[in-house]
């Protein structure tokens, strides 16, 4: 292998980042630290220096040290290549499942877990398209608009976490999923015309699924109980439920039946006031034709 070819294989922190560990995620920190420790022990047992090992797996020496020190989350292909180079017999590759879980922030991971267990999901969103409905480009544009801005590393991590939640649409049996979106955000061309066209097309695609009901709240309507923020309700197979509303109970998740009834009343009122599903999809088609 030529020097130029070998150098081209090496991935630095800049061009192939291993994501940073969420410091508030105790389980995630422990998982990444364990993987790093096992990797270092096996590398040293094989008599390989970090630089030599890095060249063999296609990563820079600095990245190897960060992964071994539990500072960065290794990519799946890194673990596969490390397993092969160190002759670990599949033990390092087997860690990919746990590592994959800690790639995403704990709060997002917990939400995805609940969505994955729910039999009913109801979401009202007043300012943006709900995360479950976002395209990758639209999600990236929204996240990059934050101030102070996120680092490129964190932007990609948050986009990936948001997209991973979309597996809820592929579940068997499918949960019943209902969305109410405000009209005003549907007219804001986040990310530019082409990104926005793809987002509207995505809304139409999902809105036509048998398991999904999508409604639009017209701007020219009377006040309703969702004007003070987002509402989300999740119901589970055992009859329990959880919910959250920006405008109630300090925005914290709730499970108390009396409090849940309040959110269900508010959400039911919003659904009754929004356009019916057929008219909602027709409005989105109209907006798509105007872009």
Coordinates of C-alpha atoms in Angstrom, one line a residue:
X1 CA 0.0 0.0 0.0
X2 CA 1.4 3.4 -0.9
X3 CA 1.9 6.2 1.7
X4 CA -0.8 8.3 0.0
X5 CA -3.3 5.4 -0.1
X6 CA -2.6 4.5 3.6
X7 CA -3.0 8.2 4.7
X8 CA -6.2 8.4 2.8
X9 CA -7.6 5.5 4.9
X10 CA -6.9 7.2 8.2
X11 CA -9.9 8.9 9.6
X12 CA -9.3 11.9 11.9
X13 CA -11.6 13.5 14.5
X14 CA -12.5 16.1 11.9
X15 CA -13.6 13.8 9.0
X16 CA -15.0 10.8 10.9
X17 CA -15.9 11.8 14.5
X18 CA -16.6 9.4 17.2
X19 CA -19.4 11.1 19.1
X20 CA -18.9 12.5 22.6
X21 CA -20.4 10.7 25.5
X22 CA -23.3 12.4 27.2
X23 CA -21.9 13.2 30.7
X24 CA -25.3 13.0 32.3
X25 CA -25.8 9.4 31.0
X26 CA -24.3 7.3 33.7
X27 CA -25.1 4.0 31.9
X28 CA -23.7 5.4 28.6
X29 CA -20.5 6.6 30.3
X30 CA -20.0 3.1 31.8
X31 CA -20.6 1.3 28.5
X32 CA -18.1 3.5 26.6
X33 CA -15.5 3.2 29.4
X34 CA -15.8 -0.6 29.4
X35 CA -15.5 -0.8 25.6
X36 CA -12.4 1.5 25.7
X37 CA -10.8 -0.5 28.5
X38 CA -11.3 -3.8 26.7
X39 CA -9.9 -2.4 23.5
X40 CA -6.8 -1.1 25.2
X41 CA -6.2 -4.4 27.1
X42 CA -6.5 -6.4 23.8
X43 CA -4.3 -3.9 21.9
X44 CA -1.6 -4.1 24.5
X45 CA -1.8 -7.9 24.7
X46 CA -1.3 -8.0 21.0
X47 CA 1.9 -5.9 21.4
X48 CA 0.6 -3.0 19.2
X49 CA 1.2 0.7 19.8
X50 CA -1.7 3.0 19.5
X51 CA -0.3 4.5 16.3
X52 CA 0.3 1.1 14.7
X53 CA -3.2 0.0 15.7
X54 CA -4.7 3.2 14.4
X55 CA -3.1 2.6 11.0
X56 CA -4.4 -0.9 10.9
X57 CA -8.0 0.1 11.6
X58 CA -7.9 3.3 9.6
X59 CA -8.2 5.8 12.4
X60 CA -5.8 8.4 13.7
X61 CA -3.7 7.8 16.9
X62 CA -5.4 10.6 18.8
X63 CA -8.9 9.1 18.1
X64 CA -7.7 5.7 19.3
X65 CA -6.6 7.2 22.6
X66 CA -9.9 9.0 23.0
X67 CA -11.9 5.8 22.4
X68 CA -9.7 3.8 24.7
X69 CA -10.1 6.5 27.4
X70 CA -13.9 6.4 27.1
X71 CA -14.0 10.0 25.7
X72 CA -15.5 9.1 22.4
X73 CA -18.2 6.7 21.2
X74 CA -16.7 4.3 18.6
X75 CA -18.3 3.8 15.2
X76 CA -19.6 0.3 14.4
X77 CA -17.1 -0.2 11.7
X78 CA -14.3 0.7 14.1
X79 CA -15.3 -2.1 16.4
X80 CA -15.6 -4.6 13.5
X81 CA -12.2 -3.7 12.2
X82 CA -10.6 -3.7 15.7
X83 CA -12.1 -7.2 16.4
X84 CA -10.5 -8.4 13.2
X85 CA -7.1 -6.8 13.7
X86 CA -6.8 -7.9 17.4
X87 CA -8.2 -11.4 16.8
X88 CA -11.0 -10.8 19.4
X89 CA -13.1 -13.6 18.1
X90 CA -16.2 -11.4 17.8
X91 CA -16.1 -10.1 21.4
X92 CA -15.5 -6.5 20.3
X93 CA -18.0 -6.6 17.5
X94 CA -20.6 -7.9 20.0
X95 CA -20.3 -4.6 21.9
X96 CA -21.9 -2.7 18.9
X97 CA -25.4 -3.3 20.2
X98 CA -24.8 -1.5 23.5
X99 CA -22.6 1.1 21.9
X100 CA -25.4 1.9 19.4
X101 CA -27.8 2.7 22.2
X102 CA -25.5 5.3 23.8
X103 CA -24.9 7.1 20.5
X104 CA -28.0 9.2 21.3
X105 CA -28.6 11.5 24.3
X106 CA -30.3 9.8 27.2
X107 CA -33.4 12.0 27.0
X108 CA -34.0 11.1 23.4
X109 CA -33.2 7.5 24.0
X110 CA -35.8 7.4 26.8
X111 CA -38.4 9.0 24.6
X112 CA -37.7 6.6 21.7
X113 CA -38.1 3.7 24.1
X114 CA -41.5 4.9 25.3
X115 CA -42.6 5.6 21.7
X116 CA -41.5 2.1 20.8
X117 CA -43.7 0.6 23.5
X118 CA -46.8 2.8 23.1
X119 CA -50.0 1.6 21.4
X120 CA -51.3 5.1 21.0
X121 CA -49.3 8.3 20.4
X122 CA -50.8 11.8 20.2
X123 CA -48.8 14.9 19.4
X124 CA -49.8 18.5 19.1
X125 CA -47.1 20.9 17.9
X126 CA -47.6 24.6 17.6
X127 CA -44.2 26.0 16.3
X128 CA -42.5 23.3 14.2
X129 CA -43.2 20.1 12.4
X130 CA -43.0 17.3 15.0
X131 CA -39.7 15.5 15.2
X132 CA -41.2 12.2 14.2
X133 CA -42.4 13.7 10.9
X134 CA -39.2 15.6 10.0
X135 CA -37.0 14.7 7.0
X136 CA -33.2 14.6 7.7
X137 CA -32.6 17.9 5.9
X138 CA -35.4 19.7 7.7
X139 CA -34.2 18.3 11.1
X140 CA -30.7 19.5 10.3
X141 CA -31.8 23.0 9.3
X142 CA -33.9 23.4 12.5
X143 CA -31.1 22.1 14.8
X144 CA -28.5 24.3 13.1
X145 CA -30.7 27.4 13.7
X146 CA -30.2 27.1 17.4
X147 CA -28.4 29.8 19.4
X148 CA -25.9 29.5 20.7
X149 CA -25.1 27.1 17.9
X150 CA -24.3 23.4 18.4
X151 CA -21.0 22.0 17.3
X152 CA -21.1 20.0 14.0
X153 CA -20.6 16.8 16.0
X154 CA -23.6 17.5 18.2
X155 CA -25.7 18.5 15.2
X156 CA -25.1 15.2 13.5
X157 CA -25.7 13.3 16.7
X158 CA -29.1 15.1 17.3
X159 CA -30.2 14.5 13.7
X160 CA -29.3 10.8 13.9
X161 CA -31.2 10.5 17.2
X162 CA -34.3 12.2 15.7
X163 CA -34.3 10.0 12.6
X164 CA -33.8 6.8 14.7
X165 CA -37.2 7.5 16.4
X166 CA -38.9 7.1 13.0
X167 CA -38.7 3.3 13.4
X168 CA -42.1 3.7 15.2
X169 CA -43.8 3.8 11.8
X170 CA -42.4 0.4 10.9
X171 CA -43.5 -1.4 14.0
X172 CA -45.7 -4.5 13.8
X173 CA -48.4 -4.2 15.0
X174 CA -48.5 -0.5 14.2
X175 CA -49.4 1.9 17.0
X176 CA -52.2 4.4 16.4
X177 CA -50.4 7.7 15.8
X178 CA -52.1 11.1 15.7
X179 CA -50.7 14.5 14.9
X180 CA -52.1 18.0 15.0
X181 CA -49.9 20.7 13.3
X182 CA -50.5 24.4 13.1
X183 CA -50.8 25.9 9.7
X184 CA -48.3 28.7 10.2
X185 CA -45.2 26.5 10.5
X186 CA -46.3 24.7 7.4
X187 CA -45.8 27.9 5.5
X188 CA -42.3 28.5 6.7
X189 CA -39.8 27.2 4.2
X190 CA -37.2 25.9 6.6
X191 CA -34.0 25.0 4.8
X192 CA -35.0 26.5 1.4
X193 CA -37.5 25.5 -1.3
X194 CA -36.3 22.0 -2.1
X195 CA -35.8 21.0 1.5
X196 CA -39.3 22.3 2.3
X197 CA -40.9 20.5 -0.7
X198 CA -39.4 17.2 0.5
X199 CA -40.8 17.9 4.0
X200 CA -44.3 18.5 2.6
X201 CA -44.0 15.4 0.5
X202 CA -43.0 13.5 3.7
X203 CA -46.0 14.8 5.5
X204 CA -48.3 13.6 2.7
X205 CA -46.6 10.2 2.7
X206 CA -47.0 9.6 6.4
X207 CA -50.5 11.2 6.6
X208 CA -51.7 8.5 4.1
X209 CA -50.6 5.6 6.3
X210 CA -53.4 3.6 7.8
X211 CA -51.9 3.9 11.3
X212 CA -51.4 7.7 11.1
X213 CA -53.9 10.5 11.4
X214 CA -52.7 14.0 10.5
X215 CA -54.7 17.1 11.1
X216 CA -53.9 20.8 10.5
X217 CA -55.1 23.6 12.8
X218 CA -55.9 26.5 10.5
X219 CA -54.4 29.9 11.4
X220 CA -57.8 31.6 11.0
X221 CA -59.5 29.9 13.9
X222 CA -60.7 30.6 17.4
X223 CA -58.2 30.3 20.4
X224 CA -57.7 26.7 21.6
X225 CA -56.0 25.1 24.7
X226 CA -52.7 24.3 22.8
X227 CA -51.6 27.9 22.2
X228 CA -49.2 27.8 25.2
X229 CA -47.2 24.9 23.8
X230 CA -46.7 21.3 22.7
X231 CA -48.7 18.4 24.0
X232 CA -47.7 14.7 23.8
X233 CA -49.7 11.7 25.1
X234 CA -48.5 8.1 25.1
X235 CA -50.7 5.1 26.0
X236 CA -49.3 1.6 26.7
X237 CA -50.6 -2.0 26.4
X238 CA -51.1 -2.4 30.1
X239 CA -53.5 0.6 30.3
X240 CA -51.0 3.1 31.7
X241 CA -50.1 6.4 30.1
X242 CA -47.8 9.3 30.3
X243 CA -48.0 12.8 28.9
X244 CA -46.3 16.2 28.8
X245 CA -47.4 19.7 27.9
X246 CA -45.4 22.9 27.7
X247 CA -48.3 24.8 29.3
X248 CA -49.2 22.5 32.1
X249 CA -47.6 20.9 35.2
X250 CA -44.3 22.9 34.6
X251 CA -43.8 20.9 31.4
X252 CA -42.7 17.8 33.3
X253 CA -43.8 14.3 32.3
X254 CA -46.9 13.1 34.2
X255 CA -48.5 9.7 34.9
X256 CA -51.2 10.7 37.4
X257 CA -54.6 9.8 36.0
X258 CA -56.2 13.1 37.1
X259 CA -53.5 15.2 35.4
X260 CA -53.6 13.0 32.3
X261 CA -57.4 13.6 32.0
X262 CA -56.7 17.3 31.8
X263 CA -54.2 16.8 29.0
X264 CA -56.6 14.4 27.2
X265 CA -59.4 17.0 27.5
X266 CA -57.1 19.7 26.0
X267 CA -55.8 17.4 23.2
X268 CA -59.4 16.3 22.4
X269 CA -60.5 19.9 22.1
X270 CA -57.6 20.6 19.8
X271 CA -58.4 17.6 17.6
X272 CA -62.1 18.7 17.4
X273 CA -61.2 22.2 16.3
X274 CA -58.6 21.2 13.7
X275 CA -59.4 20.4 10.0
X276 CA -60.5 16.8 9.3
X277 CA -57.7 14.6 8.0
X278 CA -58.8 14.7 4.3
X279 CA -59.0 18.5 4.4
X280 CA -55.7 18.7 6.2
X281 CA -53.9 16.6 3.5
X282 CA -55.6 18.7 0.8
X283 CA -54.2 21.9 2.4
X284 CA -50.7 20.4 2.5
X285 CA -51.0 19.5 -1.2
X286 CA -52.1 23.0 -1.9
X287 CA -49.0 24.4 0.0
X288 CA -46.8 21.9 -2.0
X289 CA -48.2 23.3 -5.2
X290 CA -47.4 26.8 -4.1
X291 CA -43.7 26.1 -3.5

